[in-house]
mmCIF file of C-alpha atoms and ligand atoms in Angstrom:
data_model
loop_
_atom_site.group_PDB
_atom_site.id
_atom_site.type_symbol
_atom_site.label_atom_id
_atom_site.label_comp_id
_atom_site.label_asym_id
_atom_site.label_seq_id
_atom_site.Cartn_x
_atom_site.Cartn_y
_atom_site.Cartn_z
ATOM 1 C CA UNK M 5 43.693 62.973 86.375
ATOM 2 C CA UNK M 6 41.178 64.639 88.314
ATOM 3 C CA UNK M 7 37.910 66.751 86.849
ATOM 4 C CA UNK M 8 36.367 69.390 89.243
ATOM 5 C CA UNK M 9 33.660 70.918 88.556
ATOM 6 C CA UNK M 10 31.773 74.052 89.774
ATOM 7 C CA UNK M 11 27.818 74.537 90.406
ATOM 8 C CA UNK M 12 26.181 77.366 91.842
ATOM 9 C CA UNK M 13 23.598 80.494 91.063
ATOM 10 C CA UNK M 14 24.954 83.372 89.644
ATOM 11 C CA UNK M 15 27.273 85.580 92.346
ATOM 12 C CA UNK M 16 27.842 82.056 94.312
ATOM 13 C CA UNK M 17 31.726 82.708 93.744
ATOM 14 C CA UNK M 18 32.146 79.929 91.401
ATOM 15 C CA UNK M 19 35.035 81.734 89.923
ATOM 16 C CA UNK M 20 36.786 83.073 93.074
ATOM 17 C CA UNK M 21 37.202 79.754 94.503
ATOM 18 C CA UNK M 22 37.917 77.917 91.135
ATOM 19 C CA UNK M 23 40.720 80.434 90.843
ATOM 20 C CA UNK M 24 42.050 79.200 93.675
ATOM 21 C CA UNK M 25 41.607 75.700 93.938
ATOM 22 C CA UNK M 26 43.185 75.740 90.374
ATOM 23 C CA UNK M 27 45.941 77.522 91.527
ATOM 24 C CA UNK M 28 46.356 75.412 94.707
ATOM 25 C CA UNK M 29 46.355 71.959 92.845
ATOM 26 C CA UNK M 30 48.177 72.966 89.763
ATOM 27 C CA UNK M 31 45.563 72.836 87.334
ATOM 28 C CA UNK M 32 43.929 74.958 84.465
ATOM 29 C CA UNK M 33 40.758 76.140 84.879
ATOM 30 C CA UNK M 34 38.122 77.293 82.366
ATOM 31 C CA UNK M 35 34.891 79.416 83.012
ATOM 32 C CA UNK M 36 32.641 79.380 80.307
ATOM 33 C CA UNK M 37 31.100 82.793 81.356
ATOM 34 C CA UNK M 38 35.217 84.206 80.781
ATOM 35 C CA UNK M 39 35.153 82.342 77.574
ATOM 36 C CA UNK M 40 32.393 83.591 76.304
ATOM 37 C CA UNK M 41 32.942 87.163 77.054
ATOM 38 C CA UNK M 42 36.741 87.138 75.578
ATOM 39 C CA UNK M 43 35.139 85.677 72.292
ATOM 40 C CA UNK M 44 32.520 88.955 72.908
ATOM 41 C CA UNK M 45 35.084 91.266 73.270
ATOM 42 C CA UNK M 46 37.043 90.112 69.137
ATOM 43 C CA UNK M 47 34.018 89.776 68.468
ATOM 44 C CA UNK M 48 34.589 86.717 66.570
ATOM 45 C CA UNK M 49 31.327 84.620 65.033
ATOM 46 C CA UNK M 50 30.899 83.016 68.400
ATOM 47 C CA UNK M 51 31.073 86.196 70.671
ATOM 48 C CA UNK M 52 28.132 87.799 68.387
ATOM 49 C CA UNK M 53 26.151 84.741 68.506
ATOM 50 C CA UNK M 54 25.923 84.501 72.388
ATOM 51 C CA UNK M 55 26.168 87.985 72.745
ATOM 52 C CA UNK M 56 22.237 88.835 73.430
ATOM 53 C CA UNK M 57 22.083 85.991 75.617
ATOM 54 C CA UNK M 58 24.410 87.106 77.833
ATOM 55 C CA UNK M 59 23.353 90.471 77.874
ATOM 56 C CA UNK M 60 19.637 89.132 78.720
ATOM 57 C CA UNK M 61 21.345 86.745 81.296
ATOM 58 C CA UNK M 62 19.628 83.675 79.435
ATOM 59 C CA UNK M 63 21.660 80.681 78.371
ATOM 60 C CA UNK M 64 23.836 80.786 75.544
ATOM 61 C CA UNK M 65 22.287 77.220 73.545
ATOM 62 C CA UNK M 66 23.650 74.004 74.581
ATOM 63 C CA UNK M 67 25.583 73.457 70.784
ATOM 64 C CA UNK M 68 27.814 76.792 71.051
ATOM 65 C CA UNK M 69 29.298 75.617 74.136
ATOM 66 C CA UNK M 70 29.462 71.598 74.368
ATOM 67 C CA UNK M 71 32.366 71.503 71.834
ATOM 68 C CA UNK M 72 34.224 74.718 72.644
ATOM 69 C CA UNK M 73 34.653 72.542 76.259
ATOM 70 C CA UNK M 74 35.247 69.020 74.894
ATOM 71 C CA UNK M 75 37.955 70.386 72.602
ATOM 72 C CA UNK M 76 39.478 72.236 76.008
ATOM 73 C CA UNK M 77 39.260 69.347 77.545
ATOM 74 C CA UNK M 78 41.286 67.451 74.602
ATOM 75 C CA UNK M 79 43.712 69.631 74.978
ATOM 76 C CA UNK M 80 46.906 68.368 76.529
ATOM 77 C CA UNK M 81 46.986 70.711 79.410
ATOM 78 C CA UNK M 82 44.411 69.390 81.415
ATOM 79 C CA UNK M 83 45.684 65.535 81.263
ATOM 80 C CA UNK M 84 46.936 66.015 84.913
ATOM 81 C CA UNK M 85 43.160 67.254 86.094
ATOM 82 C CA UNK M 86 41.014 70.362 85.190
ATOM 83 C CA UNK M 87 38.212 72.595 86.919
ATOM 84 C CA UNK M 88 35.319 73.511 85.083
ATOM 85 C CA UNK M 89 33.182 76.688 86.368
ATOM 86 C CA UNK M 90 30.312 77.317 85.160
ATOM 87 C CA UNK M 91 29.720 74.506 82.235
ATOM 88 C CA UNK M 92 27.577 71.936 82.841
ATOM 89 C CA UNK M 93 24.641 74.276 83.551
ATOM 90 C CA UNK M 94 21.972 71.799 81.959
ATOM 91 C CA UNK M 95 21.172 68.070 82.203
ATOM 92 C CA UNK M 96 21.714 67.645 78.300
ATOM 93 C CA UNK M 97 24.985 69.273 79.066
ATOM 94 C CA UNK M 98 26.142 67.120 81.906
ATOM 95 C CA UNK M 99 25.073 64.129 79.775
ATOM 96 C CA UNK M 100 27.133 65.101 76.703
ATOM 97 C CA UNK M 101 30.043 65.729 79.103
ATOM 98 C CA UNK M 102 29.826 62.405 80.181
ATOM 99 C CA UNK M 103 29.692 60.794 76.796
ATOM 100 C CA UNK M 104 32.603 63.245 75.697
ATOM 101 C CA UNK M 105 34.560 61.907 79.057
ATOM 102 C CA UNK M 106 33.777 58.477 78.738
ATOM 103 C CA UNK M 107 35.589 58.783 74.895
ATOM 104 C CA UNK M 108 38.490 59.686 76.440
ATOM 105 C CA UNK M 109 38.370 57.620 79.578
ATOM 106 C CA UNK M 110 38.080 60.168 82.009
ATOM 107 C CA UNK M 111 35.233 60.925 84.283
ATOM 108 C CA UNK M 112 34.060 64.047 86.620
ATOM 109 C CA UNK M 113 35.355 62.900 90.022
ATOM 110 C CA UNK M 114 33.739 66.010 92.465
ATOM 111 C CA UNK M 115 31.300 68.246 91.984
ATOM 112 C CA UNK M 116 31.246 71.523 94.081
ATOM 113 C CA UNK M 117 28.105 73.186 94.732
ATOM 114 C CA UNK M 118 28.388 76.668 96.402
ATOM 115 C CA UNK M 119 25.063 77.827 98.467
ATOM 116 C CA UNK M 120 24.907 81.128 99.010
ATOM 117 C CA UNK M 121 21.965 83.478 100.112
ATOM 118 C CA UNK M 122 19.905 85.159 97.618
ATOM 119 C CA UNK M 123 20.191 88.304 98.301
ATOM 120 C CA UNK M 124 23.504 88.006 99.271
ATOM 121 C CA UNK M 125 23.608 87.139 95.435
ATOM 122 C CA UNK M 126 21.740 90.253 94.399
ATOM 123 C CA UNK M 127 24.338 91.972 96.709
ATOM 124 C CA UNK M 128 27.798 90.878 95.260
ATOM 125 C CA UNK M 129 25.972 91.071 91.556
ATOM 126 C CA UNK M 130 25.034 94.485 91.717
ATOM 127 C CA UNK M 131 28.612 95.536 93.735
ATOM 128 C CA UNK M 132 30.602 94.365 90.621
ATOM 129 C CA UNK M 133 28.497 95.896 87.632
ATOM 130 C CA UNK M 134 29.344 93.070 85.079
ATOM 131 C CA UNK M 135 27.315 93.945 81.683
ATOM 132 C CA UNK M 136 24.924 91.354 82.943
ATOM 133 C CA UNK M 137 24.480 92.141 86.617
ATOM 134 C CA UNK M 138 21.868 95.067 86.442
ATOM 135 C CA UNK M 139 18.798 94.426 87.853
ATOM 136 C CA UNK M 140 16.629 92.546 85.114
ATOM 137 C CA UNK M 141 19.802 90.146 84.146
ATOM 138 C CA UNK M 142 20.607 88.973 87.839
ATOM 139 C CA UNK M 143 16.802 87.936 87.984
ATOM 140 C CA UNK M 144 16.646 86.011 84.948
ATOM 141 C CA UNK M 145 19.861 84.254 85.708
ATOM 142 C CA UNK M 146 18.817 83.517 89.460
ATOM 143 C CA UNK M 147 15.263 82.274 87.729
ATOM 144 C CA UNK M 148 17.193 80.205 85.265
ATOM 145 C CA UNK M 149 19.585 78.519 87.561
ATOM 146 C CA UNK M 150 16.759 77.162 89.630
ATOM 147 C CA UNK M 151 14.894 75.882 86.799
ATOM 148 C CA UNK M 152 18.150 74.713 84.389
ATOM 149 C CA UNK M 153 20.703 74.039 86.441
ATOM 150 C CA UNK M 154 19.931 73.473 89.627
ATOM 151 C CA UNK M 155 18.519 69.639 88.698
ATOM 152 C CA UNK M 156 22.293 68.987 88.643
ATOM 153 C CA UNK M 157 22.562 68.737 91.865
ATOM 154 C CA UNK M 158 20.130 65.685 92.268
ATOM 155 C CA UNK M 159 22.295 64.860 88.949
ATOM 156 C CA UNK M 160 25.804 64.578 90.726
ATOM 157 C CA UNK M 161 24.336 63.740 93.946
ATOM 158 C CA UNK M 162 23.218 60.536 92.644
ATOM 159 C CA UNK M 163 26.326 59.830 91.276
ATOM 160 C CA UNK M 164 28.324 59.988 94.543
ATOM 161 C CA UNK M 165 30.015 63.353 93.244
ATOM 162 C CA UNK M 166 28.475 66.328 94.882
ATOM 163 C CA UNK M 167 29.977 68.262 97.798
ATOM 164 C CA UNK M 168 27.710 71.036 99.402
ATOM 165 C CA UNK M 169 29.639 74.105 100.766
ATOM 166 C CA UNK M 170 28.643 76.503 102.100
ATOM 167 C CA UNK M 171 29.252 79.620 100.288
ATOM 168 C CA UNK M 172 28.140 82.265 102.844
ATOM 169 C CA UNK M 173 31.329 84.032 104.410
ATOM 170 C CA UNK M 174 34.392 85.282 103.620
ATOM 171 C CA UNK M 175 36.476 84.128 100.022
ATOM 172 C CA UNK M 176 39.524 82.827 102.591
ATOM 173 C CA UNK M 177 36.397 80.724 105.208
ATOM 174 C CA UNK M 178 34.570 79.358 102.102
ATOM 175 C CA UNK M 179 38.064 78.201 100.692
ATOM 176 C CA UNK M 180 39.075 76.175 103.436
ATOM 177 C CA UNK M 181 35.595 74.121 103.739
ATOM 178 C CA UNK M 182 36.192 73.663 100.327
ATOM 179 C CA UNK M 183 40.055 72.309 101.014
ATOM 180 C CA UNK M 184 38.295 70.230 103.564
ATOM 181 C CA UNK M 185 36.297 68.748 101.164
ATOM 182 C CA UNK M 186 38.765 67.964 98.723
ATOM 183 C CA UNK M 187 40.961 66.483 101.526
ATOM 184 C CA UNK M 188 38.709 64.470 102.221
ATOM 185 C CA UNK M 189 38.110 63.123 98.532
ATOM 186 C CA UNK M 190 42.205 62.405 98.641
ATOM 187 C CA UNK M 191 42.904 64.981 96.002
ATOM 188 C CA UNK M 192 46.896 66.072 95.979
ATOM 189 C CA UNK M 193 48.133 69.477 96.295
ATOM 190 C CA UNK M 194 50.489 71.133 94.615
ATOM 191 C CA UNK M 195 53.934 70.322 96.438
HETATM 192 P P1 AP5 N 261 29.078 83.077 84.100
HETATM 193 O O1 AP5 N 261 30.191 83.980 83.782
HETATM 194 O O2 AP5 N 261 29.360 81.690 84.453
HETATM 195 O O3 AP5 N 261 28.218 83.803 85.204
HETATM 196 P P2 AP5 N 261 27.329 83.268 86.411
HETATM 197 O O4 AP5 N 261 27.075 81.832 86.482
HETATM 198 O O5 AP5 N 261 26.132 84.131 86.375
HETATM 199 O O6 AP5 N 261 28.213 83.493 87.638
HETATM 200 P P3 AP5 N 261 29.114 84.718 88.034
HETATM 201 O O7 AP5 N 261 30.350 84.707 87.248
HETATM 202 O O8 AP5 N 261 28.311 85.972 88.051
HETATM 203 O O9 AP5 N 261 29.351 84.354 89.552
HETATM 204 P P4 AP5 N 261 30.406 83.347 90.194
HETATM 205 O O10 AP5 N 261 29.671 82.256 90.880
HETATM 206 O O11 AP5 N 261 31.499 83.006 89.261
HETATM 207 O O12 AP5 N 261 30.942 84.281 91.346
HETATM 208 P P5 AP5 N 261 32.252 85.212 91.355
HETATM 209 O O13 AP5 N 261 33.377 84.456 91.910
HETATM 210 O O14 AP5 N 261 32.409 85.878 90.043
HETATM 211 O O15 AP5 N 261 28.067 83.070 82.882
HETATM 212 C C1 AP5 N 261 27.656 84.257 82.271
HETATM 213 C C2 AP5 N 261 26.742 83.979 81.109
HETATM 214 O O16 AP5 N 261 27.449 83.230 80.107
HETATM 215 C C3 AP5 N 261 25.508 83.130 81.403
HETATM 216 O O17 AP5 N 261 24.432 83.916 81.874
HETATM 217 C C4 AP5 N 261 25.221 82.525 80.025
HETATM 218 O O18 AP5 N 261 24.611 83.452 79.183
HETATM 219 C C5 AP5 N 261 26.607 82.251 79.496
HETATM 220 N N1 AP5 N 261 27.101 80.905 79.831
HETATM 221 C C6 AP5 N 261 28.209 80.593 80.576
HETATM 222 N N2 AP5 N 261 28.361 79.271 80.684
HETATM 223 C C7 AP5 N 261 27.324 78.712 80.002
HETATM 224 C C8 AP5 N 261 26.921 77.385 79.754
HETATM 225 N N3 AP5 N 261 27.605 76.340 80.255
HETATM 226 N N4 AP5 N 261 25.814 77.181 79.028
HETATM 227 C C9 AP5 N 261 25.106 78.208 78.521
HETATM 228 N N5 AP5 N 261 25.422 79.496 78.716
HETATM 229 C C10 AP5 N 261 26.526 79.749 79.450
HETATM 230 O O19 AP5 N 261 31.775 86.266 92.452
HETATM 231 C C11 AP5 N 261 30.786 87.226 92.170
HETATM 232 C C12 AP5 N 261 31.150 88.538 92.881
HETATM 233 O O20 AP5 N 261 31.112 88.327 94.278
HETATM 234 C C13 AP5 N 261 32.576 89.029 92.565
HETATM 235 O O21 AP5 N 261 32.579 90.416 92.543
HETATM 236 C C14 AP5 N 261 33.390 88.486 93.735
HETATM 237 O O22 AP5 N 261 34.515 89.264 94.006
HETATM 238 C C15 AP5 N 261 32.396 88.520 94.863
HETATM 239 N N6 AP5 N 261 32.591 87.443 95.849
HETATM 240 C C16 AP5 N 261 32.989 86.164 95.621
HETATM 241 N N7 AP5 N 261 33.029 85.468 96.767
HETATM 242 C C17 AP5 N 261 32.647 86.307 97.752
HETATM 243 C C18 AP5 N 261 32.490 86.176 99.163
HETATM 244 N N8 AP5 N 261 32.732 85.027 99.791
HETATM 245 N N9 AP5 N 261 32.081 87.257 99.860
HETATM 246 C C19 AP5 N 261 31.817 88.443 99.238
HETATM 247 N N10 AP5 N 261 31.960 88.639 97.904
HETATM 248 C C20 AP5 N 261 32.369 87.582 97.167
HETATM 249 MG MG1 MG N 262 32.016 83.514 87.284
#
């Protein structure tokens, strides 16, 4: 069982690559930004709680999303290994990850970090339009993901987990440092 997971600013390509590297070691993959947005769109009690976050490009609070992972995570298809993109995005969430794992003897084995530029972030952002990537949003999310997230990094890092790519480049180039990296880590593709 292996458990991937995902870290960069908004526009990094967190979810291209995931997409991937999901499909290339035969394992689910769940961003919480996709979740989130599917429960938005049936607008079901969830979606209309985080909806004005999103929209604002603030974080959705810790409690709405801790167990709506854990319980993916419980789920019996991610036993053989699972990528997470975009969840843990806080310390407290890391940290209740961990306790969640530890329950059910697992751990996070590698943490991916994508750098990218930011404008090249602004760039991509405001080429795909998402409901959240006009102007205002993009800021607030590249403001929050220094000040929230990006203390994961010393988070993993001291836990012998992170791997720093570099994100700059095309989809296919930033895929195959990440293949490198994952080599290297003895992770097993799919046959
Ligand atoms: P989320 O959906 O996770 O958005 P995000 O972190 O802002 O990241 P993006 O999805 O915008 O970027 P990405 O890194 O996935 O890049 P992508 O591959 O799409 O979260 C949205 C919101 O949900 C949050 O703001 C928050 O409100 C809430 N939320 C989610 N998780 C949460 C949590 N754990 N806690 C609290 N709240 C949470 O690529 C971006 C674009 O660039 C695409 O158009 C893509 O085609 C293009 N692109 C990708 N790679 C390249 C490349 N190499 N070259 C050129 N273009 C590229
Ligand atoms: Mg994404």
């Amino acid at each position: 069982m292996m458990l991937i997971v995902f870290l960069g600013p908004p526009g990094a390509g967190k979810g291209t690559q995931a997409e991937r590297l999901a499909e290339l070691l035969a394992i689910p993959h769940l961003s919480t930004g996709e979740m989130l947005r599917k429960e938005m769109e049936v607008q079901s009690e969830l979606g209309q709680r985080a909806a004005h976050f999103i929209q604002d490009g603030q974080l959705v609070p810790d409690d709405l999303i801790v167990d709506m992972v854990v319980q993916w995570l419980a789920a019996d298809g991610t036993k053989g290994g699972a990528i997470l993109d975009g969840f843990p995005r806080t310390v407290p969430q890391a940290e209740s990850l961990d306790r969640a794992l530890h329950e059910m003897s697992r751990q996070v084995d590698c943490v991916i970090q994508l750098t990218v530029d930011p404008d090249e972030l602004r760039r991509r952002l405001l080429l795909r339009g998402r409901m959240d990537d006009n102007q205002d949003a993009i800021e607030r999310r590249l403001v929050i993901y220094s000040r929230q997230t990006r203390p994961l990094v010393d988070f993993y890092r001291q836990h012998g987990l992170l791997e720093r790519i570099d994100g700059m480049g095309t989809p296919e180039e930033v895929f195959e440092r990440i293949k490198e990296a994952i080599r290297r880590r003895g992770f097993r593709e799919r046959p």
